Amino acid sequence: MATQTAAPPLAVRRQPPTWPSDLSSGLMLIAFAIVPISFVLLAMAGGGSLIVVPVQHFYIVSAVSLLAALVAGVLAVTTVQLGLYRVLFLCLGYMSMAAIFAVHGLTTPGILVPNLFARFAGSAVAISAYLSLAVPGVFFAASYAPGVPRLERRLPFWPAGWLVLFVVAGLVAYGAIAIKTWVLAQLPLSIPPYSTALAVASVGLYFVAALRQARSYGVTRLESQGLLIVSFVLLAEAVVAMVMYPVWSWGWWYYHLLMLAATAVAVRALLAERVRGRSFRSIVESALQLEISVDAEQVDFDAVAALVAAVEVKDRETQGHNHRVAELCVQIGRELGMTSTELRSLARSGLLHDVGKLGIPDAILHKHGPLDQTEWVVMKTHPEIGLKILQRCGHFKRELLAVLYHHERIDGSGYPHGLAGDAIPIEARVVAVADTYDVLISDRPYRSARTVEEARAIVESEAGTHLDPRLVATLLKVVSRSGLKV
């Protein structure tokens, strides 16, 4: 029989970079050029005439708050799906903007509270205006802080629940104090130099977020990324307009319109792709470049990089196998809706699943032909050897389970402990499916690679006995979408 050539390795299909649409380009022009020029014109006019219409002010503020709340709601759902602090900080930013700016509207003179300008140096309505931009700026800048991605790989996500409760409690307390008491009105935060310092800090925070987002945009040129830049810049400009122009003047109203535009642009960034059928999770991942990368997991963890290199030096016949298995594991996990923390664990599990082969003698590992019974006994010790190696590193948790149990079988006939069904950890079951498929389509010392059709038939035949049937179906879906013939 003629030797069959190996099927091409599974590749993650990435969308090619696209240039921004006319809308995105036009909004950038407005944010970076037209709005600053308009500031000069308004300043020459002294801010323009006064337009004192409290009810209309309440309406426009409410519109901004509702849009910010909509963005926060979408990001909240996505945060649960992804389990990333970066998305959580963005969510909290828009949540705090919605809540504090709503207080700004409710404390408009004549709505729920009397006019306190004449009695105190500041007022709840003015202080709320400054804080509605300053507090979100802190969260947005935190989301783009350089060390956050690396910390996310090491920090558990469960403390995020306490952070959310703390922020929500703080916002509720702030609203109650602002609406029911005169405490805030006695603070001078809305008058110079305090207001100026708060405004300068806010502008700086927004431009930090915009510049960090611009790096992602420069790589992929996605419209959603460009729209987020526009949103941050418009918010920074809203702060400037708020400080520059007198209350109730045209310029003062202008800052409200800039906030309305900024939140509308953020909604557009989320909903435009949603209309085209993309999930909010994929939209946010693309906009913030949050997709889990096997290469990044290997580079960021020195222990992973060293162990993968050692395995490939030890077993040259399987070079690239660990990386391909890791890529498959991540794609299967994404299809199952796993969080980013779980996907990272899967990536590392795939990279390290055969690390125990470092302890297998070369004569057995490189043998051309089937192993005899004694040799199989030795080969079957590699999961436990891998566990001992990773335990010494001290950086791994769920990965230990994948390495130890990836040769267990659904019907209980696997090794080393004969676990069955759901008793096998999900990471190990995912690795088992990915490992089986890649081994089948790869050349090995004891046989040539199977065709993709043959690999499909074998994997399907083992569903429910050796492999988890749900994960087999997911694997075939991933492989089909990758462009391979199945």
Coordinates of C-alpha atoms in Angstrom, one line a residue:
M1 CA 0.0 0.0 0.0
A2 CA 1.4 3.4 -0.9
T3 CA 2.6 5.6 1.9
Q4 CA 0.0 8.3 2.8
T5 CA 1.2 11.8 3.3
A6 CA 0.4 13.5 6.6
A7 CA -2.6 15.8 6.7
P8 CA -1.7 19.4 7.2
P9 CA -1.7 20.6 10.8
L10 CA -4.8 22.2 12.1
A11 CA -4.5 26.0 11.8
V12 CA -6.5 28.6 13.7
R13 CA -8.3 30.6 11.1
R14 CA -7.8 34.3 11.7
Q15 CA -9.7 37.1 10.0
P16 CA -7.4 39.3 7.8
P17 CA -7.0 42.9 8.9
T18 CA -9.6 45.2 7.4
W19 CA -9.4 48.9 7.0
P20 CA -12.0 51.0 8.9
S21 CA -15.3 51.8 7.3
D22 CA -16.1 55.4 6.2
L23 CA -18.1 55.8 9.5
S24 CA -15.1 54.9 11.6
S25 CA -12.7 57.1 9.6
G26 CA -15.2 60.0 9.8
L27 CA -15.6 59.7 13.5
M28 CA -11.9 59.7 14.0
L29 CA -11.7 62.9 12.0
I30 CA -14.4 64.5 14.2
A31 CA -12.8 63.4 17.4
F32 CA -9.2 64.3 16.6
A33 CA -9.7 67.5 14.5
I34 CA -13.2 69.0 14.3
V35 CA -14.0 68.8 18.1
P36 CA -10.7 70.6 19.1
I37 CA -11.3 73.3 16.5
S38 CA -14.8 73.8 17.8
F39 CA -13.4 74.5 21.2
V40 CA -11.5 77.5 19.9
L41 CA -14.6 78.9 18.3
L42 CA -16.7 78.4 21.4
A43 CA -13.9 80.0 23.6
M44 CA -13.8 83.0 21.3
A45 CA -17.6 83.4 21.9
G46 CA -17.1 83.1 25.6
G47 CA -18.9 79.8 25.7
G48 CA -21.9 81.1 23.9
S49 CA -25.3 82.2 25.2
L50 CA -26.9 80.7 28.3
I51 CA -29.6 78.1 27.8
V52 CA -31.2 77.4 31.2
V53 CA -33.5 74.4 30.6
P54 CA -33.2 72.0 33.6
V55 CA -35.8 69.5 32.3
Q56 CA -34.0 69.1 28.9
H57 CA -30.8 68.7 30.8
F58 CA -32.3 65.8 32.7
Y59 CA -33.4 64.2 29.5
I60 CA -30.0 64.3 27.8
V61 CA -28.2 63.1 30.9
S62 CA -30.7 60.3 31.2
A63 CA -30.0 59.3 27.6
V64 CA -26.2 59.2 28.3
S65 CA -26.8 57.1 31.4
L66 CA -29.0 54.6 29.6
L67 CA -26.5 54.1 26.8
A68 CA -23.7 53.7 29.3
A69 CA -25.8 51.2 31.2
L70 CA -26.5 49.3 28.0
V71 CA -22.8 49.0 27.3
A72 CA -22.1 47.9 30.9
G73 CA -24.8 45.2 30.6
V74 CA -23.3 43.7 27.5
L75 CA -19.8 43.8 29.1
A76 CA -21.2 42.2 32.2
V77 CA -22.4 39.2 30.2
T78 CA -19.1 39.0 28.4
T79 CA -17.2 39.3 31.6
V80 CA -19.0 36.2 32.9
Q81 CA -18.1 34.3 29.7
L82 CA -14.5 35.4 29.5
G83 CA -13.5 35.7 33.2
L84 CA -11.0 38.5 32.5
Y85 CA -10.3 41.5 34.7
R86 CA -9.7 43.7 31.7
V87 CA -13.3 43.3 30.5
L88 CA -14.6 43.6 34.1
F89 CA -12.8 47.0 34.5
L90 CA -14.4 48.2 31.3
C91 CA -17.8 47.0 32.6
L92 CA -17.3 48.8 35.9
G93 CA -16.2 52.0 34.1
Y94 CA -19.4 52.2 32.1
M95 CA -21.4 51.1 35.1
S96 CA -20.0 53.9 37.2
M97 CA -20.6 56.4 34.4
A98 CA -24.2 55.4 34.1
A99 CA -24.8 55.5 37.8
I100 CA -23.0 58.7 38.7
F101 CA -24.2 60.6 35.6
A102 CA -27.8 59.5 36.5
V103 CA -27.2 61.2 39.9
H104 CA -26.0 64.2 38.0
G105 CA -29.3 64.3 36.1
L106 CA -31.5 63.6 39.2
T107 CA -29.7 66.4 41.1
T108 CA -30.4 68.9 38.4
P109 CA -32.0 72.0 40.1
G110 CA -35.7 71.6 40.1
I111 CA -35.8 67.8 39.4
L112 CA -35.4 66.1 42.8
V113 CA -33.3 68.6 44.8
P114 CA -33.3 72.4 45.2
N115 CA -30.7 74.7 43.7
L116 CA -27.7 74.6 46.1
F117 CA -25.3 76.7 44.1
A118 CA -26.2 79.8 46.0
R119 CA -25.7 78.3 49.4
F120 CA -22.5 76.1 49.0
A121 CA -19.2 76.4 47.1
G122 CA -20.1 73.3 45.1
S123 CA -23.2 71.1 44.6
A124 CA -24.1 67.5 44.1
V125 CA -25.0 68.1 40.5
A126 CA -21.6 69.6 39.7
I127 CA -19.5 67.1 41.7
S128 CA -21.4 64.3 40.0
A129 CA -20.5 65.7 36.6
Y130 CA -16.8 65.6 37.4
L131 CA -16.9 62.2 39.1
S132 CA -19.0 60.7 36.2
L133 CA -16.0 61.1 34.0
A134 CA -13.2 60.7 36.5
V135 CA -14.2 57.4 38.1
P136 CA -14.8 55.6 34.7
G137 CA -11.4 57.0 33.6
V138 CA -9.7 55.1 36.4
F139 CA -11.4 51.8 35.5
F140 CA -10.7 52.3 31.8
A141 CA -7.0 53.0 32.4
A142 CA -6.8 50.0 34.7
S143 CA -8.2 47.9 32.0
Y144 CA -5.3 48.9 29.7
A145 CA -2.6 48.8 32.4
P146 CA 0.5 47.1 31.0
G147 CA 0.8 44.5 33.7
V148 CA -2.9 43.4 33.8
P149 CA -2.6 40.7 31.0
R150 CA 0.3 39.0 32.7
L151 CA -1.3 39.2 36.1
E152 CA -4.5 37.7 34.7
R153 CA -2.6 34.5 33.9
R154 CA -1.7 34.1 37.5
L155 CA -4.6 35.6 39.5
P156 CA -7.9 33.7 40.1
F157 CA -11.0 35.5 38.9
W158 CA -13.2 34.7 41.9
P159 CA -12.3 37.9 43.8
A160 CA -13.9 39.9 41.0
G161 CA -17.3 39.2 42.6
W162 CA -16.3 41.0 45.7
L163 CA -15.0 43.9 43.7
V164 CA -18.3 44.2 41.8
L165 CA -20.2 44.2 45.1
F166 CA -17.9 46.8 46.5
V167 CA -18.3 49.1 43.5
V168 CA -22.1 48.6 43.4
A169 CA -22.4 49.4 47.1
G170 CA -20.3 52.5 46.7
L171 CA -22.4 53.7 43.8
V172 CA -25.6 53.1 45.7
A173 CA -24.2 54.9 48.8
Y174 CA -23.1 57.8 46.6
G175 CA -26.5 58.2 45.0
A176 CA -28.3 58.2 48.4
I177 CA -25.9 60.8 49.9
A178 CA -26.1 63.0 46.8
I179 CA -29.9 63.0 46.5
K180 CA -30.9 62.8 50.2
T181 CA -28.3 65.0 51.9
W182 CA -26.3 68.2 51.5
V183 CA -23.0 66.6 52.4
L184 CA -21.6 66.5 48.8
A185 CA -22.7 70.1 48.2
Q186 CA -20.3 71.2 51.0
L187 CA -17.3 69.8 49.2
P188 CA -15.2 72.1 46.9
L189 CA -14.5 69.4 44.2
S190 CA -16.4 71.4 41.5
I191 CA -14.4 74.6 41.9
P192 CA -10.7 75.4 41.1
P193 CA -8.1 74.2 41.8
Y194 CA -9.7 71.0 42.8
S195 CA -11.9 70.7 39.7
T196 CA -9.0 71.5 37.4
A197 CA -6.8 68.8 39.0
L198 CA -9.6 66.3 38.7
A199 CA -10.2 67.2 35.1
V200 CA -6.5 67.0 34.1
A201 CA -6.2 63.6 35.8
S202 CA -9.4 62.4 33.9
V203 CA -8.1 63.6 30.5
G204 CA -4.8 61.8 31.2
L205 CA -6.6 58.5 32.1
Y206 CA -8.7 58.6 28.9
F207 CA -5.8 59.2 26.7
V208 CA -3.9 56.4 28.3
A209 CA -6.8 54.1 27.4
A210 CA -7.0 55.5 23.9
L211 CA -3.3 55.1 23.2
R212 CA -3.3 51.6 24.5
Q213 CA -6.3 50.8 22.4
A214 CA -4.6 52.4 19.4
R215 CA -1.8 49.7 19.6
S216 CA -4.4 47.0 18.9
Y217 CA -6.0 49.0 16.2
G218 CA -2.7 49.6 14.5
V219 CA -2.3 45.8 14.2
T220 CA -5.7 44.6 13.0
R221 CA -7.5 47.8 11.8
L222 CA -10.9 46.4 13.1
E223 CA -13.7 48.9 13.1
S224 CA -14.7 48.0 16.7
Q225 CA -11.2 48.9 17.9
G226 CA -11.3 52.2 16.1
L227 CA -14.6 53.1 17.6
L228 CA -13.4 52.5 21.1
I229 CA -10.5 54.9 20.5
V230 CA -13.1 57.5 19.3
S231 CA -15.2 56.9 22.4
F232 CA -12.3 57.5 24.8
V233 CA -11.1 60.6 23.0
L234 CA -14.6 62.1 23.0
L235 CA -14.9 61.5 26.7
A236 CA -11.5 63.2 27.3
E237 CA -12.8 66.1 25.2
A238 CA -16.0 66.2 27.2
V239 CA -14.0 66.7 30.4
V240 CA -12.2 69.7 28.7
A241 CA -15.4 71.3 27.6
M242 CA -16.9 70.9 31.0
V243 CA -14.1 72.8 32.6
M244 CA -13.7 75.5 29.9
Y245 CA -17.2 76.8 29.6
P246 CA -19.7 78.4 32.0
V247 CA -22.7 76.4 33.3
W248 CA -25.7 76.5 30.9
S249 CA -23.7 78.0 28.1
W250 CA -23.5 76.5 24.6
G251 CA -20.1 75.1 25.5
W252 CA -21.4 73.5 28.6
W253 CA -24.1 71.8 26.7
Y254 CA -21.5 70.7 24.2
Y255 CA -19.8 68.5 26.8
H256 CA -23.1 66.7 27.4
L257 CA -23.4 66.1 23.6
L258 CA -19.8 64.8 23.5
M259 CA -20.7 62.3 26.3
L260 CA -23.8 61.3 24.4
A261 CA -21.7 60.7 21.2
A262 CA -19.1 58.8 23.1
T263 CA -21.5 56.3 24.7
A264 CA -23.4 56.0 21.4
V265 CA -20.1 55.1 19.6
A266 CA -19.4 52.5 22.3
V267 CA -22.9 51.0 21.7
R268 CA -22.2 51.1 17.9
A269 CA -18.9 49.2 18.4
L270 CA -20.7 46.4 20.2
L271 CA -23.9 46.2 18.2
A272 CA -22.6 46.7 14.7
E273 CA -21.0 43.2 14.6
R274 CA -23.7 41.7 16.6
V275 CA -26.2 42.5 13.8
R276 CA -23.9 40.5 11.5
G277 CA -24.3 37.4 13.7
R278 CA -21.1 37.6 15.9
S279 CA -21.5 36.9 19.6
F280 CA -20.7 39.7 22.1
R281 CA -17.9 37.5 23.4
S282 CA -16.1 37.4 20.0
I283 CA -16.8 41.1 19.4
V284 CA -15.1 42.1 22.8
E285 CA -12.3 39.6 22.2
S286 CA -11.6 41.2 18.8
A287 CA -11.9 44.8 20.0
L288 CA -9.5 44.2 22.9
Q289 CA -7.4 41.5 21.3
L290 CA -8.2 39.1 24.1
E291 CA -8.1 35.8 22.3
I292 CA -6.1 33.2 24.1
S293 CA -2.8 32.5 22.3
V294 CA -0.9 29.2 22.8
D295 CA 2.3 31.0 21.8
A296 CA 1.7 33.6 24.5
E297 CA 1.1 30.9 27.2
Q298 CA 4.3 29.2 26.2
V299 CA 6.4 32.5 26.2
D300 CA 4.9 34.0 29.3
F301 CA 5.5 30.9 31.4
D302 CA 9.2 30.1 31.5
A303 CA 8.5 26.7 33.0
V304 CA 6.2 25.8 30.1
A305 CA 8.7 27.0 27.4
A306 CA 11.5 25.0 29.0
L307 CA 9.5 21.8 29.4
V308 CA 8.0 21.9 25.9
A309 CA 11.5 22.4 24.5
A310 CA 12.9 19.5 26.6
V311 CA 10.1 17.2 25.4
E312 CA 10.7 18.1 21.7
V313 CA 14.5 17.5 22.1
K314 CA 13.8 14.2 23.8
D315 CA 11.2 13.0 21.2
R316 CA 12.1 14.6 17.8
E317 CA 9.5 12.4 16.0
T318 CA 6.7 14.4 17.6
Q319 CA 8.0 18.0 17.2
G320 CA 5.0 20.3 16.8
H321 CA 2.6 17.8 18.2
N322 CA 2.3 19.5 21.6
H323 CA 1.6 22.9 20.0
R324 CA -1.0 21.5 17.6
V325 CA -2.8 19.6 20.5
A326 CA -2.8 22.9 22.5
E327 CA -4.3 24.8 19.6
L328 CA -7.0 22.2 19.2
C329 CA -7.7 22.2 23.0
V330 CA -8.2 26.0 23.0
Q331 CA -10.5 25.8 20.0
I332 CA -12.6 23.0 21.5
G333 CA -12.8 25.0 24.8
R334 CA -13.9 28.1 23.0
E335 CA -16.7 26.1 21.2
L336 CA -17.8 24.9 24.7
G337 CA -18.0 28.5 26.0
M338 CA -15.2 28.1 28.5
T339 CA -13.8 31.2 30.3
S340 CA -10.4 32.7 29.4
T341 CA -8.9 31.3 32.6
E342 CA -10.1 27.8 31.6
L343 CA -8.8 28.3 28.0
R344 CA -5.3 29.2 29.4
S345 CA -5.3 26.1 31.4
L346 CA -6.3 24.0 28.4
A347 CA -3.5 25.7 26.3
R348 CA -0.9 24.8 28.9
S349 CA -2.4 21.3 29.4
G350 CA -2.0 20.6 25.6
L351 CA 1.5 21.9 25.6
L352 CA 2.5 19.8 28.6
H353 CA 0.4 16.6 28.3
D354 CA 3.4 14.5 27.2
V355 CA 6.0 16.0 29.5
G356 CA 6.2 12.7 31.4
K357 CA 7.9 11.2 28.3
L358 CA 11.1 12.9 29.6
G359 CA 11.3 9.9 32.0
I360 CA 10.8 7.2 29.4
P361 CA 14.0 5.5 28.0
D362 CA 14.9 6.4 24.5
A363 CA 14.9 2.8 23.4
I364 CA 11.2 2.6 24.1
L365 CA 10.2 6.1 23.0
H366 CA 11.9 5.8 19.6
K367 CA 11.2 2.1 18.9
H368 CA 10.2 1.5 15.3
G369 CA 7.3 -0.9 15.6
P370 CA 4.8 -2.0 18.3
L371 CA 5.8 -2.1 21.9
D372 CA 5.9 -5.4 23.8
Q373 CA 4.0 -5.9 27.0
T374 CA 6.9 -5.0 29.2
E375 CA 7.6 -1.8 27.2
W376 CA 4.0 -0.8 27.4
V377 CA 4.1 -1.0 31.2
V378 CA 6.9 1.5 31.2
M379 CA 5.3 3.7 28.6
K380 CA 2.1 3.9 30.7
T381 CA 4.0 5.5 33.5
H382 CA 4.5 8.7 31.6
P383 CA 1.3 10.4 33.0
E384 CA 2.5 9.9 36.6
I385 CA 6.0 11.0 35.7
G386 CA 4.6 14.1 34.1
L387 CA 2.6 14.8 37.3
K388 CA 5.8 14.6 39.4
I389 CA 7.6 17.0 37.1
L390 CA 4.9 19.6 37.1
Q391 CA 4.4 19.4 40.9
R392 CA 8.1 20.4 41.3
C393 CA 7.5 23.5 39.2
G394 CA 4.7 24.8 41.6
H395 CA 2.9 26.9 38.9
F396 CA 0.3 24.5 37.8
K397 CA -3.1 23.3 39.2
R398 CA -5.7 22.1 36.7
E399 CA -2.9 21.2 34.3
L400 CA -1.8 18.5 36.7
L401 CA -5.1 16.7 36.2
A402 CA -4.9 16.9 32.4
V403 CA -1.4 15.5 32.4
L404 CA -2.2 12.7 34.8
Y405 CA -5.6 11.6 33.3
H406 CA -5.4 12.3 29.6
H407 CA -5.1 8.6 28.9
E408 CA -8.2 7.7 30.9
R409 CA -11.1 6.4 28.9
I410 CA -14.8 7.1 29.2
D411 CA -15.6 3.4 29.7
G412 CA -13.0 3.1 32.5
S413 CA -10.5 1.0 30.5
G414 CA -7.8 3.7 30.5
Y415 CA -4.8 4.4 32.7
P416 CA -3.3 5.1 35.2
H417 CA -6.4 4.9 37.6
G418 CA -9.2 3.5 35.4
L419 CA -11.5 6.5 35.9
A420 CA -14.7 6.6 33.9
G421 CA -17.2 9.1 32.5
D422 CA -17.4 12.5 34.3
A423 CA -14.9 11.3 36.9
I424 CA -12.3 12.2 34.4
P425 CA -11.5 15.9 34.6
I426 CA -12.8 18.0 31.7
E427 CA -9.3 19.2 30.8
A428 CA -8.1 15.6 30.5
R429 CA -11.1 14.7 28.3
V430 CA -10.4 17.6 26.0
V431 CA -6.7 16.8 25.7
A432 CA -7.5 13.1 25.0
V433 CA -9.7 14.1 22.0
A434 CA -7.2 16.6 20.6
D435 CA -4.3 14.2 21.2
T436 CA -6.0 11.3 19.5
Y437 CA -6.9 13.3 16.4
D438 CA -3.4 14.8 16.0
V439 CA -1.7 11.5 16.5
L440 CA -3.9 9.9 13.9
I441 CA -3.1 12.5 11.2
S442 CA 0.7 12.6 12.0
D443 CA 3.5 10.3 10.9
R444 CA 4.8 8.1 13.7
P445 CA 7.9 5.8 13.9
Y446 CA 5.6 2.7 13.8
R447 CA 3.2 3.8 11.1
S448 CA 2.4 6.5 8.4
A449 CA -0.2 9.2 9.0
R450 CA -3.9 8.4 8.5
T451 CA -6.0 10.4 6.0
V452 CA -8.4 12.9 7.5
E453 CA -11.3 10.7 6.5
E454 CA -9.7 7.7 8.3
A455 CA -9.0 9.9 11.4
R456 CA -12.6 11.1 11.5
A457 CA -13.9 7.5 11.3
I458 CA -11.6 6.3 14.1
V459 CA -12.4 9.2 16.4
E460 CA -16.1 8.8 15.8
S461 CA -15.9 5.1 16.5
E462 CA -14.2 5.8 19.9
A463 CA -16.9 8.3 21.0
G464 CA -18.7 6.9 24.0
T465 CA -16.1 4.2 24.7
H466 CA -12.7 5.8 24.8
L467 CA -13.6 9.5 24.1
D468 CA -16.2 11.8 25.4
P469 CA -18.9 11.9 22.6
R470 CA -19.8 15.6 23.2
L471 CA -16.1 16.5 22.8
V472 CA -15.7 14.4 19.7
A473 CA -18.6 16.2 18.1
T474 CA -17.0 19.5 19.1
L475 CA -13.7 18.5 17.7
L476 CA -15.2 17.6 14.3
K477 CA -17.0 20.9 14.2
V478 CA -13.7 22.8 15.0
V479 CA -11.8 20.8 12.3
S480 CA -14.6 21.4 9.8
R481 CA -14.5 25.1 10.4
S482 CA -10.7 25.2 10.1
G483 CA -11.0 24.4 6.4
L484 CA -9.8 20.8 6.5
K485 CA -11.7 18.3 4.5
V486 CA -13.7 16.1 6.9

